[in-house]
mmCIF file of C-alpha atoms in Angstrom:
data_model
loop_
_atom_site.group_PDB
_atom_site.id
_atom_site.type_symbol
_atom_site.label_atom_id
_atom_site.label_comp_id
_atom_site.label_asym_id
_atom_site.label_seq_id
_atom_site.Cartn_x
_atom_site.Cartn_y
_atom_site.Cartn_z
ATOM 1 C CA MET A 1 0.000 0.000 0.000
ATOM 2 C CA LYS A 2 1.304 3.425 -0.938
ATOM 3 C CA LYS A 3 1.904 5.845 1.906
ATOM 4 C CA TYR A 4 -1.003 8.268 2.398
ATOM 5 C CA TRP A 5 -3.058 6.274 -0.133
ATOM 6 C CA VAL A 6 -6.845 6.586 0.280
ATOM 7 C CA PRO A 7 -8.615 3.408 -0.924
ATOM 8 C CA ALA A 8 -12.035 5.089 -1.115
ATOM 9 C CA ILE A 9 -10.717 7.632 -3.621
ATOM 10 C CA GLU A 10 -9.117 4.858 -5.646
ATOM 11 C CA ARG A 11 -12.474 3.062 -5.762
ATOM 12 C CA ALA A 12 -14.260 6.241 -6.790
ATOM 13 C CA ASP A 13 -11.676 6.733 -9.531
ATOM 14 C CA SER A 14 -12.334 3.206 -10.822
ATOM 15 C CA ILE A 15 -16.075 3.886 -10.904
ATOM 16 C CA LEU A 16 -15.639 7.140 -12.805
ATOM 17 C CA LYS A 17 -13.350 5.526 -15.377
ATOM 18 C CA ILE A 18 -15.909 2.800 -16.083
ATOM 19 C CA LEU A 19 -18.750 5.310 -16.423
ATOM 20 C CA ALA A 20 -16.647 7.534 -18.686
ATOM 21 C CA ASN A 21 -16.160 4.653 -21.115
ATOM 22 C CA HIS A 22 -19.567 2.978 -20.655
ATOM 23 C CA PRO A 23 -22.215 5.581 -19.760
ATOM 24 C CA ARG A 24 -25.704 4.303 -18.904
ATOM 25 C CA GLN A 25 -24.613 0.662 -19.060
ATOM 26 C CA TYR A 26 -23.766 -0.205 -15.452
ATOM 27 C CA ARG A 27 -26.136 -0.569 -12.489
ATOM 28 C CA LEU A 28 -25.003 -0.775 -8.875
ATOM 29 C CA ILE A 29 -24.769 -4.575 -8.978
ATOM 30 C CA ASP A 30 -22.810 -4.453 -12.248
ATOM 31 C CA LEU A 31 -20.267 -2.021 -10.802
ATOM 32 C CA SER A 32 -20.039 -4.100 -7.646
ATOM 33 C CA ASN A 33 -19.255 -7.239 -9.629
ATOM 34 C CA GLU A 34 -16.913 -5.513 -12.087
ATOM 35 C CA LEU A 35 -14.799 -3.854 -9.392
ATOM 36 C CA ASN A 36 -15.140 -6.543 -6.734
ATOM 37 C CA ILE A 37 -16.572 -4.061 -4.230
ATOM 38 C CA ASN A 38 -19.341 -5.296 -1.931
ATOM 39 C CA LYS A 39 -22.806 -3.871 -2.554
ATOM 40 C CA SER A 40 -22.950 -1.962 0.732
ATOM 41 C CA SER A 41 -19.700 -0.107 0.011
ATOM 42 C CA MET A 42 -20.704 0.464 -3.605
ATOM 43 C CA PHE A 43 -24.019 1.942 -2.472
ATOM 44 C CA SER A 44 -22.205 4.397 -0.188
ATOM 45 C CA LEU A 45 -19.731 5.356 -2.907
ATOM 46 C CA LEU A 46 -22.405 5.920 -5.542
ATOM 47 C CA ASN A 47 -24.649 7.802 -3.126
ATOM 48 C CA THR A 48 -21.796 10.168 -2.214
ATOM 49 C CA LEU A 49 -20.741 10.647 -5.842
ATOM 50 C CA GLU A 50 -24.354 11.332 -6.796
ATOM 51 C CA ASP A 51 -24.763 13.947 -4.034
ATOM 52 C CA LEU A 52 -21.597 15.647 -5.309
ATOM 53 C CA HIS A 53 -22.971 15.517 -8.888
ATOM 54 C CA TRP A 54 -19.959 13.490 -9.985
ATOM 55 C CA VAL A 55 -22.337 10.797 -11.223
ATOM 56 C CA LYS A 56 -26.046 10.721 -11.959
ATOM 57 C CA LYS A 57 -28.478 7.846 -11.693
ATOM 58 C CA GLU A 58 -30.746 7.273 -14.669
ATOM 59 C CA LYS A 59 -34.383 6.142 -14.457
ATOM 60 C CA ASP A 60 -33.413 2.605 -15.459
ATOM 61 C CA GLY A 61 -30.941 2.348 -12.566
ATOM 62 C CA THR A 62 -27.799 2.774 -14.650
ATOM 63 C CA TYR A 63 -25.209 5.447 -13.949
ATOM 64 C CA ALA A 64 -23.422 8.092 -16.009
ATOM 65 C CA LEU A 65 -20.997 10.908 -15.281
ATOM 66 C CA GLY A 66 -22.626 13.915 -13.640
ATOM 67 C CA LEU A 67 -22.644 17.642 -14.239
ATOM 68 C CA ALA A 68 -19.685 18.310 -11.937
ATOM 69 C CA MET A 69 -17.429 16.134 -14.080
ATOM 70 C CA GLY A 70 -18.396 18.140 -17.145
ATOM 71 C CA MET A 71 -17.566 21.360 -15.308
ATOM 72 C CA PHE A 72 -14.197 19.968 -14.207
ATOM 73 C CA SER A 73 -13.458 18.909 -17.780
ATOM 74 C CA ALA A 74 -14.400 22.281 -19.250
ATOM 75 C CA SER A 75 -12.292 24.127 -16.670
ATOM 76 C CA TYR A 76 -9.281 21.906 -17.298
ATOM 77 C CA PHE A 77 -9.331 22.272 -21.067
ATOM 78 C CA HIS A 78 -10.055 25.995 -20.866
ATOM 79 C CA GLN A 79 -6.751 26.505 -19.080
ATOM 80 C CA LEU A 80 -4.796 24.825 -21.844
ATOM 81 C CA ASP A 81 -3.364 27.029 -24.547
ATOM 82 C CA LEU A 82 -2.557 25.126 -27.727
ATOM 83 C CA VAL A 83 0.099 27.604 -28.840
ATOM 84 C CA GLU A 84 1.834 27.428 -25.478
ATOM 85 C CA ILE A 85 1.712 23.642 -25.548
ATOM 86 C CA PHE A 86 3.087 23.656 -29.101
ATOM 87 C CA HIS A 87 6.067 25.772 -28.031
ATOM 88 C CA GLN A 88 6.713 23.384 -25.146
ATOM 89 C CA ILE A 89 6.557 20.204 -27.210
ATOM 90 C CA ALA A 90 7.559 21.079 -30.787
ATOM 91 C CA PRO A 91 11.262 21.840 -30.101
ATOM 92 C CA LEU A 92 11.921 18.172 -29.318
ATOM 93 C CA TYR A 93 10.515 17.052 -32.672
ATOM 94 C CA VAL A 94 12.115 19.920 -34.587
ATOM 95 C CA GLU A 95 15.477 18.897 -33.153
ATOM 96 C CA ARG A 96 14.903 15.277 -34.155
ATOM 97 C CA ILE A 97 13.982 16.024 -37.750
ATOM 98 C CA GLY A 98 15.982 19.228 -38.228
ATOM 99 C CA GLU A 99 13.130 21.050 -39.971
ATOM 100 C CA THR A 100 10.673 23.809 -39.087
ATOM 101 C CA ALA A 101 7.292 22.965 -37.542
ATOM 102 C CA GLN A 102 4.166 25.102 -37.921
ATOM 103 C CA LEU A 103 0.731 25.139 -36.292
ATOM 104 C CA ALA A 104 -2.432 26.383 -38.011
ATOM 105 C CA ILE A 105 -6.223 26.450 -37.807
ATOM 106 C CA LEU A 106 -8.899 26.766 -40.482
ATOM 107 C CA ASN A 107 -10.676 30.078 -41.095
ATOM 108 C CA ASP A 108 -13.236 29.657 -43.876
ATOM 109 C CA LYS A 109 -11.164 28.868 -47.020
ATOM 110 C CA HIS A 110 -7.859 29.917 -45.489
ATOM 111 C CA ILE A 111 -5.486 28.622 -42.887
ATOM 112 C CA PHE A 112 -4.375 30.934 -40.118
ATOM 113 C CA TYR A 113 -0.863 30.338 -38.808
ATOM 114 C CA LEU A 114 -0.783 30.237 -35.009
ATOM 115 C CA ALA A 115 2.829 29.357 -34.276
ATOM 116 C CA LYS A 116 6.165 28.375 -35.773
ATOM 117 C CA GLN A 117 9.122 26.534 -34.280
ATOM 118 C CA GLU A 118 12.178 27.046 -36.461
ATOM 119 C CA SER A 119 15.023 24.601 -36.867
ATOM 120 C CA GLN A 120 18.738 25.379 -36.927
ATOM 121 C CA SER A 121 18.676 25.365 -40.734
ATOM 122 C CA PRO A 122 19.753 28.649 -42.357
ATOM 123 C CA ILE A 123 16.735 28.338 -44.680
ATOM 124 C CA ARG A 124 13.865 30.471 -43.416
ATOM 125 C CA ILE A 125 10.199 29.920 -44.248
ATOM 126 C CA ALA A 126 8.227 33.021 -45.226
ATOM 127 C CA THR A 127 5.027 32.162 -43.349
ATOM 128 C CA ASP A 128 4.752 33.469 -39.796
ATOM 129 C CA PRO A 129 2.115 33.471 -37.033
ATOM 130 C CA GLY A 130 -0.772 35.730 -38.021
ATOM 131 C CA MET A 131 -0.411 35.095 -41.753
ATOM 132 C CA THR A 132 -2.959 33.272 -43.903
ATOM 133 C CA LEU A 133 -2.872 31.118 -47.035
ATOM 134 C CA PRO A 134 -5.612 29.540 -49.178
ATOM 135 C CA ALA A 135 -6.362 26.208 -47.522
ATOM 136 C CA HIS A 136 -6.404 24.025 -50.641
ATOM 137 C CA ALA A 137 -2.670 24.405 -51.337
ATOM 138 C CA PRO A 138 -0.590 23.809 -48.159
ATOM 139 C CA SER A 139 -0.566 20.459 -46.385
ATOM 140 C CA LEU A 140 -1.901 22.132 -43.223
ATOM 141 C CA GLY A 141 -4.966 23.291 -45.133
ATOM 142 C CA LYS A 142 -5.544 19.940 -46.793
ATOM 143 C CA VAL A 143 -5.554 18.264 -43.387
ATOM 144 C CA LEU A 144 -8.067 20.760 -42.014
ATOM 145 C CA LEU A 145 -10.303 20.456 -45.089
ATOM 146 C CA SER A 146 -10.401 16.663 -44.719
ATOM 147 C CA GLN A 147 -13.103 16.973 -42.045
ATOM 148 C CA PHE A 148 -15.589 18.162 -44.702
ATOM 149 C CA THR A 149 -17.962 16.092 -46.819
ATOM 150 C CA TYR A 150 -17.800 16.313 -50.600
ATOM 151 C CA LYS A 151 -20.936 18.474 -50.608
ATOM 152 C CA GLN A 152 -19.386 20.868 -48.099
ATOM 153 C CA LEU A 153 -16.203 21.028 -50.170
ATOM 154 C CA ILE A 154 -18.161 21.942 -53.311
ATOM 155 C CA GLU A 155 -20.008 24.652 -51.389
ATOM 156 C CA LEU A 156 -16.696 26.009 -50.132
ATOM 157 C CA TYR A 157 -15.157 25.948 -53.619
ATOM 158 C CA PRO A 158 -17.959 26.610 -56.123
ATOM 159 C CA ASP A 159 -15.569 27.675 -58.887
ATOM 160 C CA GLU A 160 -12.711 26.032 -60.758
ATOM 161 C CA PRO A 161 -9.832 26.109 -61.321
ATOM 162 C CA LEU A 162 -8.711 26.559 -57.735
ATOM 163 C CA GLU A 163 -6.492 29.558 -57.072
ATOM 164 C CA PRO A 164 -2.901 28.667 -58.069
ATOM 165 C CA LEU A 165 -0.123 29.603 -55.662
ATOM 166 C CA THR A 166 2.528 27.846 -57.740
ATOM 167 C CA PRO A 167 2.472 25.891 -61.023
ATOM 168 C CA TYR A 168 2.048 22.743 -58.903
ATOM 169 C CA THR A 169 -1.043 23.771 -56.917
ATOM 170 C CA VAL A 170 -3.986 21.366 -57.151
ATOM 171 C CA LYS A 171 -6.387 22.692 -59.801
ATOM 172 C CA THR A 172 -9.688 20.830 -59.436
ATOM 173 C CA ARG A 173 -12.064 20.000 -56.609
ATOM 174 C CA GLN A 174 -11.971 16.323 -57.551
ATOM 175 C CA ALA A 175 -8.178 16.206 -57.294
ATOM 176 C CA LEU A 176 -8.363 18.012 -53.957
ATOM 177 C CA TRP A 177 -11.031 15.595 -52.745
ATOM 178 C CA GLU A 178 -8.783 12.651 -53.599
ATOM 179 C CA GLN A 179 -6.016 14.223 -51.511
ATOM 180 C CA LEU A 180 -8.450 14.581 -48.616
ATOM 181 C CA GLN A 181 -9.359 10.898 -48.854
ATOM 182 C CA TYR A 182 -5.675 10.055 -48.511
ATOM 183 C CA ILE A 183 -5.612 11.975 -45.235
ATOM 184 C CA LYS A 184 -8.647 10.117 -43.909
ATOM 185 C CA GLU A 185 -7.049 6.779 -44.761
ATOM 186 C CA ASN A 186 -3.500 7.515 -43.579
ATOM 187 C CA GLY A 187 -3.786 10.230 -40.934
ATOM 188 C CA TYR A 188 -1.407 12.622 -42.697
ATOM 189 C CA VAL A 189 -0.774 14.264 -46.051
ATOM 190 C CA PHE A 190 2.217 15.701 -47.867
ATOM 191 C CA GLU A 191 2.281 18.345 -50.573
ATOM 192 C CA GLN A 192 5.047 18.999 -53.020
ATOM 193 C CA ARG A 193 5.599 22.653 -53.959
ATOM 194 C CA GLU A 194 1.859 23.430 -54.094
ATOM 195 C CA ALA A 195 1.955 26.304 -51.609
ATOM 196 C CA THR A 196 5.534 27.511 -52.031
ATOM 197 C CA LYS A 197 7.522 26.632 -55.120
ATOM 198 C CA ASP A 198 10.669 25.369 -53.423
ATOM 199 C CA PHE A 199 9.216 23.623 -50.364
ATOM 200 C CA TYR A 200 7.749 20.252 -49.466
ATOM 201 C CA CYS A 201 5.477 19.762 -46.452
ATOM 202 C CA VAL A 202 3.885 16.980 -44.433
ATOM 203 C CA ALA A 203 1.052 17.632 -41.987
ATOM 204 C CA ALA A 204 -1.233 15.809 -39.552
ATOM 205 C CA PRO A 205 -4.359 16.757 -37.563
ATOM 206 C CA ILE A 206 -4.712 17.671 -33.889
ATOM 207 C CA TRP A 207 -7.860 16.374 -32.178
ATOM 208 C CA ASN A 208 -9.500 17.541 -28.959
ATOM 209 C CA TYR A 209 -11.263 15.684 -26.154
ATOM 210 C CA GLU A 210 -14.530 15.716 -28.130
ATOM 211 C CA ASN A 211 -12.766 14.040 -31.072
ATOM 212 C CA HIS A 212 -13.027 17.217 -33.144
ATOM 213 C CA MET A 213 -10.198 18.329 -35.410
ATOM 214 C CA ILE A 214 -9.086 21.676 -33.995
ATOM 215 C CA ALA A 215 -5.777 22.390 -35.730
ATOM 216 C CA ALA A 216 -2.983 20.885 -37.798
ATOM 217 C CA VAL A 217 0.777 20.742 -37.497
ATOM 218 C CA SER A 218 3.405 20.418 -40.224
ATOM 219 C CA PHE A 219 7.070 20.089 -41.121
ATOM 220 C CA THR A 220 8.404 22.090 -44.076
ATOM 221 C CA MET A 221 11.652 21.426 -45.950
ATOM 222 C CA LEU A 222 13.491 21.809 -49.248
ATOM 223 C CA GLU A 223 13.435 19.090 -51.912
ATOM 224 C CA GLY A 224 16.854 17.685 -51.003
ATOM 225 C CA SER A 225 15.860 17.245 -47.379
ATOM 226 C CA TRP A 226 12.499 15.791 -48.395
ATOM 227 C CA LYS A 227 14.104 13.007 -50.417
ATOM 228 C CA GLU A 228 16.339 12.162 -47.475
ATOM 229 C CA LYS A 229 13.877 12.578 -44.608
ATOM 230 C CA LYS A 230 10.416 11.822 -46.022
ATOM 231 C CA GLU A 231 9.729 8.643 -44.037
ATOM 232 C CA ARG A 232 11.160 10.053 -40.803
ATOM 233 C CA ALA A 233 9.200 13.257 -41.322
ATOM 234 C CA ILE A 234 5.946 11.305 -41.648
ATOM 235 C CA THR A 235 6.678 9.367 -38.464
ATOM 236 C CA GLU A 236 7.649 12.445 -36.476
ATOM 237 C CA ILE A 237 4.718 14.590 -37.629
ATOM 238 C CA LEU A 238 2.316 11.848 -36.561
ATOM 239 C CA ASN A 239 4.092 11.614 -33.215
ATOM 240 C CA LEU A 240 3.961 15.382 -32.727
ATOM 241 C CA ALA A 241 0.285 15.591 -33.702
ATOM 242 C CA ASN A 242 -0.599 12.732 -31.357
ATOM 243 C CA HIS A 243 1.400 14.327 -28.546
ATOM 244 C CA LEU A 244 -0.432 17.637 -28.967
ATOM 245 C CA SER A 245 -3.776 15.837 -29.212
ATOM 246 C CA GLU A 246 -3.102 14.091 -25.910
ATOM 247 C CA TYR A 247 -2.590 17.448 -24.230
ATOM 248 C CA THR A 248 -5.974 18.636 -25.492
ATOM 249 C CA GLY A 249 -7.638 15.553 -24.062
ATOM 250 C CA HIS A 250 -7.968 13.333 -27.123
ATOM 251 C CA MET A 251 -8.141 9.621 -26.319
ATOM 252 C CA GLU A 252 -7.797 7.076 -29.098
#
């Protein structure tokens, strides 16, 4: 037994974890059997948790998380700042891959750059926090557009060809849609000189605790580096995106 350990709190924690994953599925007897806690103790635990609004009892006798847990969750995630978290975490991945990382969100048909963590490379990327780019061209934008249906994409881009940023920018909605399907299947996307003529990028989504895509993160590099680092860049961008998603409460 750990010093200063409180078994009742540990039991309450076990109850809350079950209800978080299986709301409205467990009655008192089910929780008692699942956690090997006698019915008398389970009754006391549930009664206390219910009075505190940590759990609520449904009409059919099953239990779910209560209002207080929702308030705790909202307060916790409100205090998190994605940009601050990015600046805490991204340097590790930038050092590993030796390329610049960027963070962006979607604003209508454009991406809005929130943050940038530069590498030690003498090559500097022109995009900075506060700048915008059309979403269909950069890998960050493609990731963020992947949450849309085909109908929503057509409504967002009623006209063709799509605005070219370089000679390599995707031109049609169908070609863009195919890129978005790649993201859904693989969890990342790369673009080759579509947004900036000399640069290659790979990006992945950041998810929140409600399983909503809230942002995207990318690595950007020159062609020579891309040929050398492509596979490592894919691995590291997925790791970085997952790491950031964990901090915003996403659970796979």
